[in-house]
Coordinates of C-alpha atoms and ligand atoms in Angstrom, one line a residue:
M17 CA 88.0 -34.4 -19.8
P18 CA 84.8 -35.8 -21.3
L19 CA 84.1 -39.3 -20.0
K20 CA 83.3 -42.1 -22.5
I21 CA 80.1 -43.9 -21.3
D22 CA 79.4 -47.4 -22.4
I23 CA 76.4 -49.4 -21.2
D24 CA 76.7 -53.1 -20.9
R25 CA 73.5 -54.9 -21.8
H26 CA 72.2 -58.0 -20.4
D27 CA 68.8 -59.9 -20.5
T28 CA 66.9 -62.0 -18.0
D29 CA 63.3 -63.1 -17.4
I30 CA 62.6 -62.1 -13.8
L31 CA 64.7 -59.4 -12.2
I32 CA 64.5 -58.8 -8.4
L33 CA 66.0 -55.8 -6.7
G34 CA 67.1 -56.2 -3.1
S35 CA 68.0 -59.1 -0.9
G36 CA 65.9 -58.4 2.2
G37 CA 62.9 -60.5 3.3
A38 CA 61.0 -59.3 0.2
G39 CA 63.7 -59.9 -2.4
L40 CA 64.8 -63.3 -1.1
F41 CA 61.2 -64.6 -0.7
A42 CA 60.4 -63.3 -4.2
V43 CA 63.3 -65.3 -5.6
L44 CA 62.2 -68.6 -3.9
H45 CA 58.5 -68.2 -4.9
A46 CA 59.2 -67.1 -8.4
Q47 CA 61.3 -70.1 -8.8
Q48 CA 58.5 -72.4 -7.6
T49 CA 55.8 -70.7 -9.7
A50 CA 57.5 -69.7 -13.0
P51 CA 57.7 -72.0 -16.0
V52 CA 60.7 -74.3 -16.1
G53 CA 63.7 -72.6 -17.6
T54 CA 62.8 -69.1 -16.4
K55 CA 66.0 -67.1 -15.8
I56 CA 65.9 -65.2 -12.4
T57 CA 68.4 -62.5 -11.6
L58 CA 68.8 -61.0 -8.1
A59 CA 70.5 -57.6 -8.1
V60 CA 71.6 -56.0 -4.8
K61 CA 73.3 -52.7 -3.8
G62 CA 75.1 -54.6 -1.0
L63 CA 76.1 -58.2 -0.5
I64 CA 73.5 -60.9 -0.3
G65 CA 72.7 -61.7 3.3
K66 CA 74.7 -58.8 4.7
C67 CA 72.7 -55.7 3.7
G68 CA 69.3 -54.2 4.3
C69 CA 67.1 -54.1 7.4
T70 CA 65.6 -57.6 7.5
R71 CA 68.9 -58.8 8.9
M72 CA 68.6 -56.2 11.6
V73 CA 65.2 -57.4 12.9
Q74 CA 65.5 -57.8 16.6
G75 CA 62.1 -58.1 18.2
G76 CA 60.3 -60.5 15.9
Y77 CA 57.5 -61.5 13.6
N78 CA 53.8 -61.0 14.2
V79 CA 51.6 -64.0 13.5
A80 CA 48.3 -65.2 15.0
L81 CA 49.0 -68.8 15.9
G82 CA 46.8 -69.7 18.9
N83 CA 46.2 -69.1 22.6
G84 CA 43.0 -67.4 21.5
D85 CA 44.6 -65.1 19.0
T86 CA 43.1 -65.1 15.5
V87 CA 43.8 -63.6 12.0
E88 CA 40.8 -61.4 12.6
R89 CA 42.3 -60.0 15.9
H90 CA 45.7 -59.4 14.2
F91 CA 43.8 -57.7 11.4
M92 CA 41.8 -55.4 13.7
D93 CA 45.0 -54.5 15.6
T94 CA 46.7 -53.6 12.3
I95 CA 43.7 -51.4 11.1
Q96 CA 43.3 -49.7 14.5
G97 CA 47.1 -49.2 14.8
G98 CA 47.1 -47.7 11.3
K99 CA 44.3 -45.4 12.3
W100 CA 41.9 -46.7 9.6
L101 CA 44.2 -45.7 6.8
P102 CA 45.5 -49.1 5.7
N103 CA 44.4 -50.7 2.5
Q104 CA 42.2 -53.3 4.2
D105 CA 42.7 -56.0 1.6
M106 CA 46.4 -55.7 1.9
A107 CA 46.3 -55.7 5.7
W108 CA 44.1 -58.8 5.6
K109 CA 46.5 -60.7 3.3
L110 CA 49.4 -59.7 5.5
C111 CA 47.8 -61.2 8.6
E112 CA 46.4 -64.3 6.9
Q113 CA 49.5 -65.2 5.0
A114 CA 51.9 -64.5 7.9
V115 CA 50.5 -67.8 9.3
V116 CA 51.6 -69.6 6.2
R117 CA 54.9 -67.8 5.9
V118 CA 56.1 -68.5 9.4
R119 CA 55.4 -72.2 8.9
E120 CA 57.4 -72.0 5.6
L121 CA 60.2 -70.3 7.4
E122 CA 60.5 -73.1 10.0
N123 CA 59.6 -76.1 7.9
E124 CA 61.0 -75.3 4.5
I125 CA 63.7 -72.6 5.0
G126 CA 65.1 -74.1 8.2
C127 CA 64.6 -71.3 10.8
F128 CA 64.5 -72.2 14.5
F129 CA 62.5 -69.7 16.6
D130 CA 62.3 -69.8 20.4
R131 CA 59.9 -72.3 21.9
T132 CA 58.0 -72.7 25.1
P133 CA 58.7 -75.6 27.5
E134 CA 55.6 -77.3 25.9
G135 CA 57.2 -77.0 22.4
Q136 CA 55.0 -74.3 21.0
L137 CA 56.5 -71.3 19.3
H138 CA 57.1 -68.7 22.0
Q139 CA 55.2 -65.4 21.3
K140 CA 56.0 -62.2 23.1
A141 CA 54.1 -59.0 23.8
F142 CA 54.7 -56.0 21.5
A143 CA 53.3 -52.6 22.3
G144 CA 49.9 -51.6 20.8
Q145 CA 48.7 -55.2 20.3
T146 CA 45.9 -57.1 22.0
A147 CA 47.6 -60.5 22.0
D148 CA 51.1 -61.9 22.6
R149 CA 51.9 -62.8 19.0
T150 CA 55.5 -61.9 18.2
V151 CA 57.6 -65.0 17.2
H152 CA 61.3 -64.5 17.7
K153 CA 64.8 -65.9 18.0
G154 CA 66.0 -64.2 21.2
D155 CA 66.4 -60.6 20.1
L156 CA 68.3 -61.5 16.9
T157 CA 65.4 -62.7 14.8
G158 CA 66.5 -61.1 11.6
I159 CA 69.9 -62.8 11.5
E160 CA 68.1 -66.2 11.8
I161 CA 65.7 -65.4 9.0
I162 CA 68.2 -63.9 6.6
N163 CA 70.9 -66.5 7.1
R164 CA 68.6 -69.3 6.4
L165 CA 67.0 -67.6 3.4
M166 CA 70.4 -66.7 2.0
E167 CA 71.5 -70.3 2.2
Q168 CA 68.5 -71.3 0.2
V169 CA 69.0 -68.6 -2.5
L170 CA 72.7 -69.1 -2.8
S171 CA 72.3 -72.8 -3.4
R172 CA 69.9 -72.2 -6.4
P173 CA 70.7 -71.5 -10.0
V174 CA 69.8 -67.8 -9.8
E175 CA 72.0 -65.1 -11.3
K176 CA 73.4 -62.9 -8.6
L177 CA 74.5 -59.3 -9.3
Q178 CA 76.0 -58.1 -6.0
E179 CA 77.1 -54.5 -5.4
H180 CA 74.9 -53.5 -8.3
R181 CA 73.1 -50.3 -7.6
A182 CA 69.8 -49.7 -9.4
I183 CA 69.6 -46.1 -10.6
G184 CA 66.7 -46.0 -13.0
L185 CA 63.5 -47.9 -13.9
I186 CA 63.6 -47.8 -17.7
P187 CA 60.1 -47.9 -19.3
T188 CA 59.1 -48.7 -22.9
R189 CA 58.7 -45.8 -25.2
D190 CA 55.0 -45.4 -24.5
G191 CA 55.8 -45.4 -20.7
A192 CA 53.1 -48.0 -20.0
S193 CA 55.4 -51.0 -19.2
I194 CA 58.8 -51.6 -17.7
A195 CA 61.6 -52.7 -20.1
G196 CA 64.4 -53.1 -17.6
V197 CA 66.5 -51.4 -14.9
L198 CA 69.7 -49.4 -15.2
F199 CA 72.5 -50.2 -12.7
I200 CA 75.9 -49.1 -11.8
D201 CA 78.2 -52.1 -11.2
M202 CA 79.8 -50.6 -8.2
R203 CA 82.9 -52.8 -8.5
T204 CA 83.8 -51.4 -11.9
G205 CA 81.8 -48.2 -12.1
R206 CA 80.3 -49.4 -15.4
F207 CA 76.7 -48.9 -16.3
R208 CA 74.6 -52.0 -17.0
L209 CA 71.1 -52.2 -18.4
V210 CA 69.2 -55.4 -17.5
R211 CA 66.1 -56.0 -19.5
A212 CA 63.5 -58.3 -17.9
K213 CA 59.9 -59.4 -18.5
C214 CA 59.1 -58.9 -14.8
V215 CA 60.9 -56.7 -12.4
M216 CA 60.3 -56.7 -8.6
M217 CA 61.5 -53.8 -6.5
G218 CA 62.3 -54.6 -2.9
T219 CA 64.9 -51.9 -2.0
G220 CA 63.4 -51.4 1.4
G221 CA 62.6 -47.6 1.7
G222 CA 64.6 -46.5 4.7
P223 CA 64.2 -43.0 6.2
T224 CA 67.9 -42.3 6.6
M225 CA 67.4 -38.6 5.9
Y226 CA 66.8 -38.0 9.7
K227 CA 69.5 -37.1 12.2
Y228 CA 68.6 -40.1 14.3
H229 CA 67.8 -43.2 12.3
T230 CA 67.9 -47.0 12.5
P231 CA 68.1 -48.5 9.0
S232 CA 71.2 -49.8 7.4
G233 CA 73.4 -47.3 5.5
D234 CA 72.7 -48.9 2.1
K235 CA 69.1 -47.8 2.3
T236 CA 68.7 -44.3 0.9
M237 CA 65.2 -44.4 -0.6
D238 CA 66.6 -45.2 -4.1
G239 CA 63.6 -47.3 -5.0
L240 CA 61.0 -44.7 -4.2
A241 CA 63.1 -42.0 -5.9
M242 CA 63.3 -44.2 -9.1
A243 CA 59.5 -44.9 -8.9
L244 CA 58.8 -41.2 -8.5
R245 CA 60.9 -40.3 -11.6
A246 CA 59.1 -43.1 -13.5
G247 CA 55.8 -41.4 -12.8
L248 CA 54.4 -44.0 -10.4
P249 CA 52.0 -42.9 -7.7
L250 CA 53.3 -43.0 -4.1
R251 CA 51.0 -43.1 -1.1
D252 CA 51.1 -42.2 2.6
M253 CA 54.5 -40.4 2.1
E254 CA 54.1 -38.3 5.2
M255 CA 54.1 -41.4 7.4
V256 CA 57.6 -41.8 8.8
Q257 CA 57.7 -44.1 11.9
F258 CA 59.9 -43.0 14.7
H259 CA 60.9 -45.8 17.1
P260 CA 60.8 -44.3 20.6
T261 CA 63.9 -45.9 21.9
G262 CA 66.9 -45.1 19.8
L263 CA 70.3 -45.3 21.6
L264 CA 71.8 -41.9 22.3
A265 CA 75.5 -42.6 22.5
G266 CA 77.0 -39.2 21.3
D267 CA 77.3 -37.3 18.1
Y268 CA 80.3 -39.1 16.7
T269 CA 79.2 -42.7 16.6
R270 CA 76.9 -44.6 14.2
M271 CA 75.6 -46.4 17.3
T272 CA 73.5 -43.3 18.0
G273 CA 70.1 -43.9 16.6
T274 CA 70.3 -47.7 16.6
V275 CA 67.2 -49.2 18.0
L276 CA 66.6 -50.7 21.5
E277 CA 63.8 -53.1 20.7
E278 CA 60.1 -52.8 21.5
G279 CA 60.2 -56.0 23.6
L280 CA 62.0 -54.0 26.4
R281 CA 58.9 -51.9 26.9
G282 CA 56.6 -54.9 26.3
A283 CA 58.4 -56.8 29.1
G284 CA 57.8 -53.9 31.5
G285 CA 60.7 -51.5 30.8
Q286 CA 60.1 -48.0 32.2
L287 CA 60.9 -44.6 30.7
L288 CA 62.3 -42.1 33.1
N289 CA 63.1 -38.4 32.8
A290 CA 66.2 -36.7 34.2
S291 CA 64.6 -36.6 37.7
G292 CA 64.1 -40.3 37.6
N293 CA 60.3 -40.1 37.3
R294 CA 58.1 -42.2 34.9
F295 CA 56.3 -39.8 32.6
M296 CA 54.5 -41.9 29.9
F297 CA 51.2 -42.2 31.9
E298 CA 50.9 -38.4 31.5
Y299 CA 50.5 -39.0 27.8
D300 CA 48.7 -42.3 27.5
Q301 CA 46.9 -44.7 29.9
R302 CA 48.9 -47.6 28.4
G303 CA 52.1 -45.9 29.7
E304 CA 55.2 -47.3 28.0
R305 CA 53.2 -49.9 26.2
A306 CA 51.4 -47.4 24.1
T307 CA 52.1 -47.5 20.3
R308 CA 55.4 -46.2 18.9
D309 CA 54.0 -42.9 17.7
V310 CA 52.5 -42.0 21.1
V311 CA 55.7 -43.0 23.1
S312 CA 57.9 -41.1 20.6
R313 CA 55.8 -38.0 21.1
G314 CA 55.9 -38.5 24.9
I315 CA 59.7 -38.7 24.8
Y316 CA 60.0 -35.7 22.4
A317 CA 57.7 -33.6 24.6
E318 CA 59.8 -34.4 27.7
M319 CA 63.0 -33.6 25.8
R320 CA 61.6 -30.1 25.0
K321 CA 60.7 -29.6 28.7
S322 CA 64.2 -30.5 29.8
N323 CA 66.6 -27.6 30.0
N324 CA 69.6 -29.7 30.7
P325 CA 72.2 -29.3 27.9
E326 CA 74.1 -32.3 29.2
Q327 CA 71.1 -34.5 28.7
K328 CA 69.4 -34.7 25.2
G329 CA 67.2 -37.7 25.6
M330 CA 65.2 -39.6 28.2
F331 CA 66.1 -42.9 29.9
I332 CA 65.0 -46.5 29.7
S333 CA 65.3 -48.6 32.8
M334 CA 65.0 -52.4 33.1
S335 CA 66.7 -53.0 36.5
H336 CA 63.5 -53.5 38.4
L337 CA 62.9 -56.7 36.4
G338 CA 66.0 -58.2 37.8
P339 CA 69.4 -57.7 36.1
E340 CA 70.0 -61.4 35.6
N341 CA 66.6 -61.9 34.0
V342 CA 67.2 -58.9 31.7
R343 CA 70.7 -60.3 30.7
K344 CA 69.2 -63.6 29.8
K345 CA 66.1 -62.3 28.0
F346 CA 67.7 -59.5 26.1
S347 CA 71.3 -60.6 25.6
G348 CA 71.8 -58.8 22.3
M349 CA 70.4 -55.5 23.6
V350 CA 72.5 -55.7 26.8
K351 CA 75.6 -56.3 24.7
R352 CA 74.8 -53.5 22.3
C353 CA 74.4 -51.1 25.2
A354 CA 77.5 -52.3 26.9
D355 CA 79.5 -51.7 23.7
S356 CA 78.5 -48.0 24.0
G357 CA 79.2 -47.8 27.7
F358 CA 75.7 -48.4 29.1
D359 CA 74.5 -51.0 31.6
L360 CA 71.0 -51.9 30.3
A361 CA 70.5 -54.7 32.9
A362 CA 71.3 -52.9 36.1
G363 CA 71.5 -49.2 35.1
K364 CA 69.6 -46.9 32.7
V365 CA 70.2 -46.0 29.1
E366 CA 69.7 -42.7 27.3
V367 CA 67.3 -42.9 24.4
V368 CA 65.8 -40.6 21.7
P369 CA 63.1 -41.2 19.1
T370 CA 64.8 -42.5 15.9
A371 CA 63.4 -42.7 12.3
H372 CA 62.8 -46.4 11.8
Y373 CA 60.4 -47.4 9.1
F374 CA 58.6 -45.9 6.2
M375 CA 54.9 -46.7 5.9
G376 CA 54.7 -44.8 2.6
G377 CA 55.5 -46.4 -0.7
V378 CA 54.4 -47.2 -4.2
V379 CA 50.7 -47.8 -4.8
V380 CA 50.3 -51.6 -5.4
D381 CA 47.4 -54.0 -5.4
P382 CA 47.3 -57.0 -3.0
D383 CA 49.1 -59.1 -5.6
A384 CA 52.1 -56.6 -5.6
R385 CA 51.3 -55.3 -9.1
T386 CA 51.8 -51.6 -9.9
A387 CA 50.4 -49.1 -12.4
M388 CA 53.3 -50.0 -14.7
E389 CA 52.9 -53.3 -16.6
G390 CA 55.7 -55.8 -15.6
L391 CA 56.7 -53.9 -12.4
Y392 CA 55.9 -55.3 -9.0
V393 CA 56.8 -53.8 -5.6
A394 CA 57.0 -55.5 -2.2
G395 CA 58.3 -54.9 1.4
E396 CA 59.0 -51.5 2.7
D397 CA 59.0 -50.0 -0.8
A398 CA 55.2 -50.7 -1.1
G399 CA 52.6 -48.5 0.5
G400 CA 49.2 -49.5 1.9
A401 CA 49.5 -52.4 4.4
H402 CA 50.2 -50.3 7.5
G403 CA 48.4 -47.0 6.8
S404 CA 49.6 -44.4 9.2
N405 CA 51.5 -46.7 11.6
R406 CA 53.2 -50.0 11.5
L407 CA 52.8 -52.4 14.4
G408 CA 56.1 -53.7 15.8
G409 CA 56.5 -57.2 14.3
N410 CA 54.4 -56.4 11.2
G411 CA 57.5 -55.2 9.2
V412 CA 59.3 -58.4 8.6
A413 CA 55.9 -60.2 8.3
N414 CA 55.0 -57.7 5.5
S415 CA 58.3 -58.1 3.6
T416 CA 58.3 -61.9 3.7
V417 CA 54.6 -62.3 3.0
Y418 CA 54.6 -59.8 0.1
G419 CA 57.9 -60.8 -1.3
G420 CA 56.5 -64.3 -1.6
V421 CA 53.3 -62.9 -3.1
A422 CA 55.2 -60.9 -5.7
G423 CA 57.3 -64.0 -6.6
D424 CA 54.1 -66.0 -7.1
T425 CA 52.5 -63.2 -9.2
M426 CA 55.6 -62.8 -11.4
G427 CA 55.8 -66.6 -11.8
M428 CA 52.2 -66.7 -13.0
D429 CA 52.5 -63.6 -15.2
M430 CA 55.6 -65.1 -16.9
R431 CA 53.2 -67.5 -18.6
R432 CA 51.6 -64.7 -20.5
T433 CA 54.6 -62.4 -21.0
R434 CA 56.3 -63.8 -24.0
S435 CA 59.0 -61.3 -25.0
L436 CA 61.3 -58.7 -23.6
R437 CA 60.4 -55.1 -24.2
D438 CA 62.5 -52.4 -25.8
P439 CA 63.6 -49.6 -23.5
D440 CA 63.0 -45.9 -24.2
E441 CA 66.6 -45.0 -25.2
E442 CA 66.0 -41.3 -24.3
V443 CA 65.1 -42.1 -20.7
L444 CA 68.1 -44.4 -20.5
A445 CA 70.4 -41.7 -21.8
A446 CA 68.9 -39.2 -19.4
E447 CA 69.4 -41.5 -16.4
V448 CA 73.1 -42.0 -17.4
E449 CA 73.5 -38.3 -17.8
R450 CA 71.9 -37.6 -14.4
A451 CA 74.2 -40.1 -12.7
M452 CA 77.3 -38.6 -14.3
R453 CA 76.5 -35.0 -13.3
P454 CA 78.8 -34.7 -10.3
F455 CA 81.9 -35.5 -12.4
A456 CA 81.4 -32.1 -14.1
N457 CA 81.9 -30.3 -10.8
K458 CA 84.8 -29.6 -8.5
P459 CA 85.0 -32.3 -5.8
S460 CA 83.3 -31.2 -2.6
N461 CA 82.2 -32.4 0.8
I462 CA 79.0 -34.4 0.4
Q463 CA 78.9 -35.5 4.0
E464 CA 78.3 -32.0 5.1
L465 CA 75.2 -31.9 2.9
R466 CA 73.9 -35.1 4.4
H467 CA 74.2 -33.6 7.9
K468 CA 72.4 -30.5 6.8
L469 CA 69.5 -32.6 5.4
Q470 CA 69.4 -34.7 8.5
E471 CA 69.2 -31.7 10.8
A472 CA 66.5 -30.1 8.6
M473 CA 64.3 -33.2 8.5
W474 CA 64.7 -33.8 12.3
E475 CA 63.9 -30.2 13.2
D476 CA 61.2 -29.3 10.7
V477 CA 59.6 -32.5 9.5
G478 CA 60.1 -34.8 12.5
V479 CA 58.2 -36.2 15.4
M480 CA 56.0 -33.1 15.8
R481 CA 55.2 -31.0 12.8
T482 CA 53.7 -27.5 12.1
G483 CA 52.9 -25.8 8.8
D484 CA 55.4 -23.1 9.4
G485 CA 58.1 -25.6 10.3
M486 CA 57.5 -27.7 7.2
R487 CA 57.5 -24.7 4.9
R488 CA 60.8 -23.7 6.4
G489 CA 61.9 -27.3 5.8
L490 CA 61.0 -27.2 2.2
G491 CA 63.2 -24.1 1.8
R492 CA 66.1 -25.9 3.5
I493 CA 65.6 -28.9 1.2
A494 CA 65.6 -26.7 -1.9
E495 CA 68.9 -25.1 -0.8
I496 CA 70.5 -28.5 -0.2
R497 CA 69.3 -29.6 -3.6
D498 CA 71.0 -26.6 -5.2
E499 CA 74.2 -27.3 -3.3
L500 CA 74.2 -30.9 -4.4
A501 CA 73.7 -29.8 -8.0
V502 CA 77.1 -28.0 -7.9
A503 CA 78.8 -30.6 -5.7
G504 CA 81.4 -32.6 -7.4
V505 CA 83.1 -36.0 -7.3
D506 CA 86.7 -36.9 -8.3
P507 CA 86.4 -38.8 -11.7
S508 CA 89.9 -40.4 -11.6
S509 CA 88.3 -43.8 -11.0
L510 CA 84.7 -44.9 -11.1
A511 CA 85.4 -48.3 -9.5
F512 CA 84.1 -48.3 -5.9
N513 CA 84.0 -44.6 -6.0
L514 CA 82.0 -44.3 -2.7
T515 CA 81.8 -40.5 -2.9
W516 CA 79.9 -40.9 -6.2
H517 CA 77.5 -43.3 -4.4
D518 CA 77.2 -40.8 -1.6
W519 CA 76.2 -38.2 -4.2
L520 CA 73.6 -40.5 -5.6
N521 CA 72.3 -41.4 -2.1
M522 CA 71.9 -37.7 -1.4
A523 CA 70.0 -37.2 -4.7
S524 CA 67.5 -39.9 -3.7
L525 CA 67.2 -38.7 -0.1
I526 CA 66.5 -35.1 -1.2
D527 CA 63.8 -36.1 -3.7
I528 CA 62.0 -38.2 -1.1
S529 CA 62.5 -35.6 1.7
E530 CA 60.6 -33.1 -0.5
V531 CA 57.8 -35.6 -1.1
I532 CA 57.5 -36.4 2.7
T533 CA 57.3 -32.7 3.5
R534 CA 54.8 -31.9 0.8
A535 CA 52.6 -34.9 1.8
A536 CA 52.8 -33.9 5.4
L537 CA 51.7 -30.4 4.5
E538 CA 48.8 -31.9 2.5
R539 CA 47.5 -33.8 5.5
E540 CA 45.8 -31.3 7.8
N541 CA 45.1 -33.6 10.7
S542 CA 47.1 -36.0 12.9
R543 CA 47.0 -39.7 12.3
G544 CA 49.4 -42.3 13.6
A545 CA 53.0 -41.4 12.9
H546 CA 52.0 -38.0 11.5
F547 CA 51.4 -35.4 14.2
R548 CA 50.7 -31.7 13.5
E549 CA 50.7 -29.4 16.4
D550 CA 48.6 -27.0 14.3
F551 CA 46.1 -29.7 13.4
P552 CA 46.2 -32.1 16.4
E553 CA 42.8 -33.7 15.8
A554 CA 42.6 -37.1 14.0
G555 CA 39.5 -36.1 12.1
D556 CA 36.4 -38.3 11.5
M557 CA 37.6 -41.8 10.8
N558 CA 34.7 -42.3 8.4
D559 CA 36.2 -39.5 6.2
S560 CA 39.7 -41.1 6.1
Y561 CA 41.8 -40.2 3.1
F562 CA 45.3 -41.1 2.1
T563 CA 47.7 -38.8 0.3
V564 CA 49.1 -39.6 -3.2
A565 CA 52.2 -38.0 -4.7
R566 CA 53.1 -38.1 -8.4
K567 CA 55.7 -36.5 -10.5
A568 CA 55.2 -35.4 -14.1
G569 CA 58.4 -33.9 -15.5
D570 CA 59.7 -31.6 -12.7
E571 CA 56.1 -31.0 -11.3
L572 CA 55.3 -32.8 -8.1
S573 CA 51.6 -33.0 -7.3
L574 CA 49.7 -34.1 -4.2
S575 CA 46.2 -35.4 -4.0
R576 CA 43.9 -37.1 -1.5
E577 CA 42.0 -40.4 -2.1
D578 CA 39.3 -41.8 0.1
V579 CA 40.1 -45.0 2.0
Q580 CA 37.9 -47.9 1.0
F581 CA 36.6 -49.8 4.0
T582 CA 36.3 -53.1 2.2
I583 CA 36.2 -55.3 5.3
V584 CA 35.3 -53.2 8.3
R585 CA 34.1 -49.7 8.9
P586 CA 35.3 -47.4 11.7
G587 CA 33.5 -48.1 15.0
E588 CA 32.9 -51.7 13.9
T589 CA 34.8 -54.9 14.5
I590 CA 35.0 -58.3 12.9
L591 CA 35.7 -60.0 16.2
P592 CA 32.9 -62.0 17.9
E593 CA 31.0 -59.9 20.5
D594 CA 32.1 -62.1 23.4
E595 CA 35.8 -61.8 22.6
P596 CA 37.9 -60.3 25.4
E597 CA 39.4 -56.9 24.5
T598 CA 42.9 -58.1 25.2
L599 CA 44.7 -61.4 25.5
V600 CA 48.0 -60.0 26.5
A601 CA 49.5 -62.1 29.4
A602 CA 50.1 -60.2 32.6
Q603 CA 53.8 -59.3 33.0
Ligands
LIG14 C1 67.1 -52.0 13.6 C2 65.8 -52.5 13.0 C3 65.1 -53.4 13.7 C4 63.9 -53.9 13.2 N1 63.2 -54.8 13.9 C5 62.0 -55.2 13.5 C6 61.2 -56.2 14.2 O1 61.6 -56.6 15.3 N2 60.1 -56.7 13.6 C7 59.7 -56.2 12.4 O2 58.6 -56.7 12.0 N3 60.4 -55.3 11.7 C8 61.5 -54.8 12.2 N4 62.2 -53.9 11.4 C9 61.7 -53.5 10.1 C10 62.1 -54.6 9.1 O3 63.5 -54.8 9.1 C11 61.7 -54.1 7.7 O4 60.4 -53.8 7.7 C12 61.8 -55.2 6.6 O5 62.7 -56.2 7.0 C13 62.1 -54.6 5.3 O6 62.4 -55.7 4.4 P1 62.6 -55.3 2.8 O7 62.9 -56.6 2.2 O8 61.6 -54.5 2.3 O9 64.0 -54.4 2.9 P2 65.4 -54.7 3.4 O10 65.5 -55.9 4.2 O11 65.9 -53.5 4.1 O12 66.3 -55.0 2.1 C14 66.5 -53.9 1.2 C15 67.5 -54.5 0.1 O13 67.5 -53.6 -1.0 C16 68.8 -53.3 -1.4 N5 68.9 -52.0 -2.1 C17 68.7 -50.8 -1.6 N6 68.8 -49.9 -2.6 C18 69.1 -50.5 -3.7 C19 69.4 -50.2 -5.0 N7 69.4 -48.9 -5.4 N8 69.7 -51.1 -5.9 C20 69.7 -52.4 -5.6 N9 69.5 -52.9 -4.3 C21 69.2 -51.9 -3.4 C22 69.6 -53.3 -0.1 O14 71.0 -53.5 -0.3 C23 68.9 -54.6 0.6 O15 69.4 -55.8 0.1 C24 63.4 -53.5 11.9 C25 64.2 -52.5 11.2 C26 65.4 -52.1 11.7 C27 66.2 -51.1 10.9

């Protein structure tokens, strides 16, 4: 039976996608900067305050606030952690503006972070950093940030479109500017085009195409898949960050893959193999406090060595720090482990590397502008600030800093953007047709396809990669794409048709999985999160390049661009000569 497709149409001035740290800060800053009377619309796949990963932030927020720490030191750690691939102007702005943003969070938004007995913000150690700079609220920092931001946004005259899933960026006919965004109103199943003068995308990436992963289920790379179809360049797409300590609680629970925070290792947590021996010092002199990529590879290598079918991962142990102390300092983590039958405070917990964060994203400038007039990108959807590796604590700093930056830029740009643009009706019709495809097929099991993709990405494009493995992975992704093309969804009701949304999730994940794999094949060296067993060397830092992926029609192309060392060159530092190498307090 042919389905009748109507599109509701709706106009606004500033349209913001996503209600994580990026989206909510963009709303607040756009409201402060834009001319009086500007209409702002916030559209979210989930519910405001309840979705995305900012809410899930456990460890905390990196900011150089004192005790000898400086913006320069934070910047150098970010560049060295990213193995000289970050866009240095973006990394600088991240570190500099984090200081402003954390004050804003406390003084204007109403967050309360933990304090020292002297009344200073308490800052804890995070792996791979030369100062204790991570501000936090226990180990539930994201809930504090998002709850307070949500209160601010909900109390303002902003249009809220909840359970509205963006499915296409709709350009003008010449393709140079954005005209609006096509959504599915998930509650009714109706299509809705929202035209806007400025659009900010903050849909938060999210590498949920891996067997073990941490991000929230609403994140399925929709933003990057839309940007790819719209012809925007995407950078660093091979850079998937694995967090070393994902909980391993069995195959049939979503608790598997959830993250046990970095602060555990920062506080002195030990990683043990099945024989109860510490092994990380065999891989790095910093032991468990090495960066996430190094620790993930250490755990993965030990997993390969282990021949015990009963034991898949390695173990984290905290008991030597005193069970009472651990219970007090990491109450959220202790409870999470207890829910899955583990005693973090007095026993040991099985862990596995888990896909956590996506460093790749849309190419933007430090003001969050993209190559498409009127389109801005911030947060985990934007590439550049982290290069090949994100430091723990720089994720939420990045989303809140750049969400605010994007809000300010849009507010300013509104002064010169007088009118709404007309959409390319052909692109609009093509996006609707694409979304409706599964209704032409016989209903089938989409979940099975998701498992296949997750296995393929974990096995062939995971923690350690080879050319042969990735070429095999590309073949597996192509097969899954073909299977999705003939997979169907029951059309009897489009309202809250979650199988339809699973189908759309899979379409985004498959598109971006292919880009990750192609970019990983393009990079013939090992940097940060990307490790190739057939090209284990990092290469000369002075010859650093980043990969750029673009799509024209069905053709995906990859190229390399030289990193511009605009602030500091490899081998140099911007820290004064007499600065100590590390300011990390002894544990
Ligand atoms: C378990 C966990 C712990 C973490 N801990 C830390 C930490 O301690 N420190 C740190 O710095 N970082 C941490 N991070 C990373 C951090 O959460 C992210 O870097 C950051 O918060 C991302 O913010 P964002 O605004 O870009 O995206 P998110 O906060 O993920 O928000 C994305 C938003 O986009 C919406 N969306 C998605 N798709 C669509 C669509 N198609 N249409 C409309 N809306 C859409 C989602 O519903 C959501 O509202 C952690 C991440 C996880 C998963």
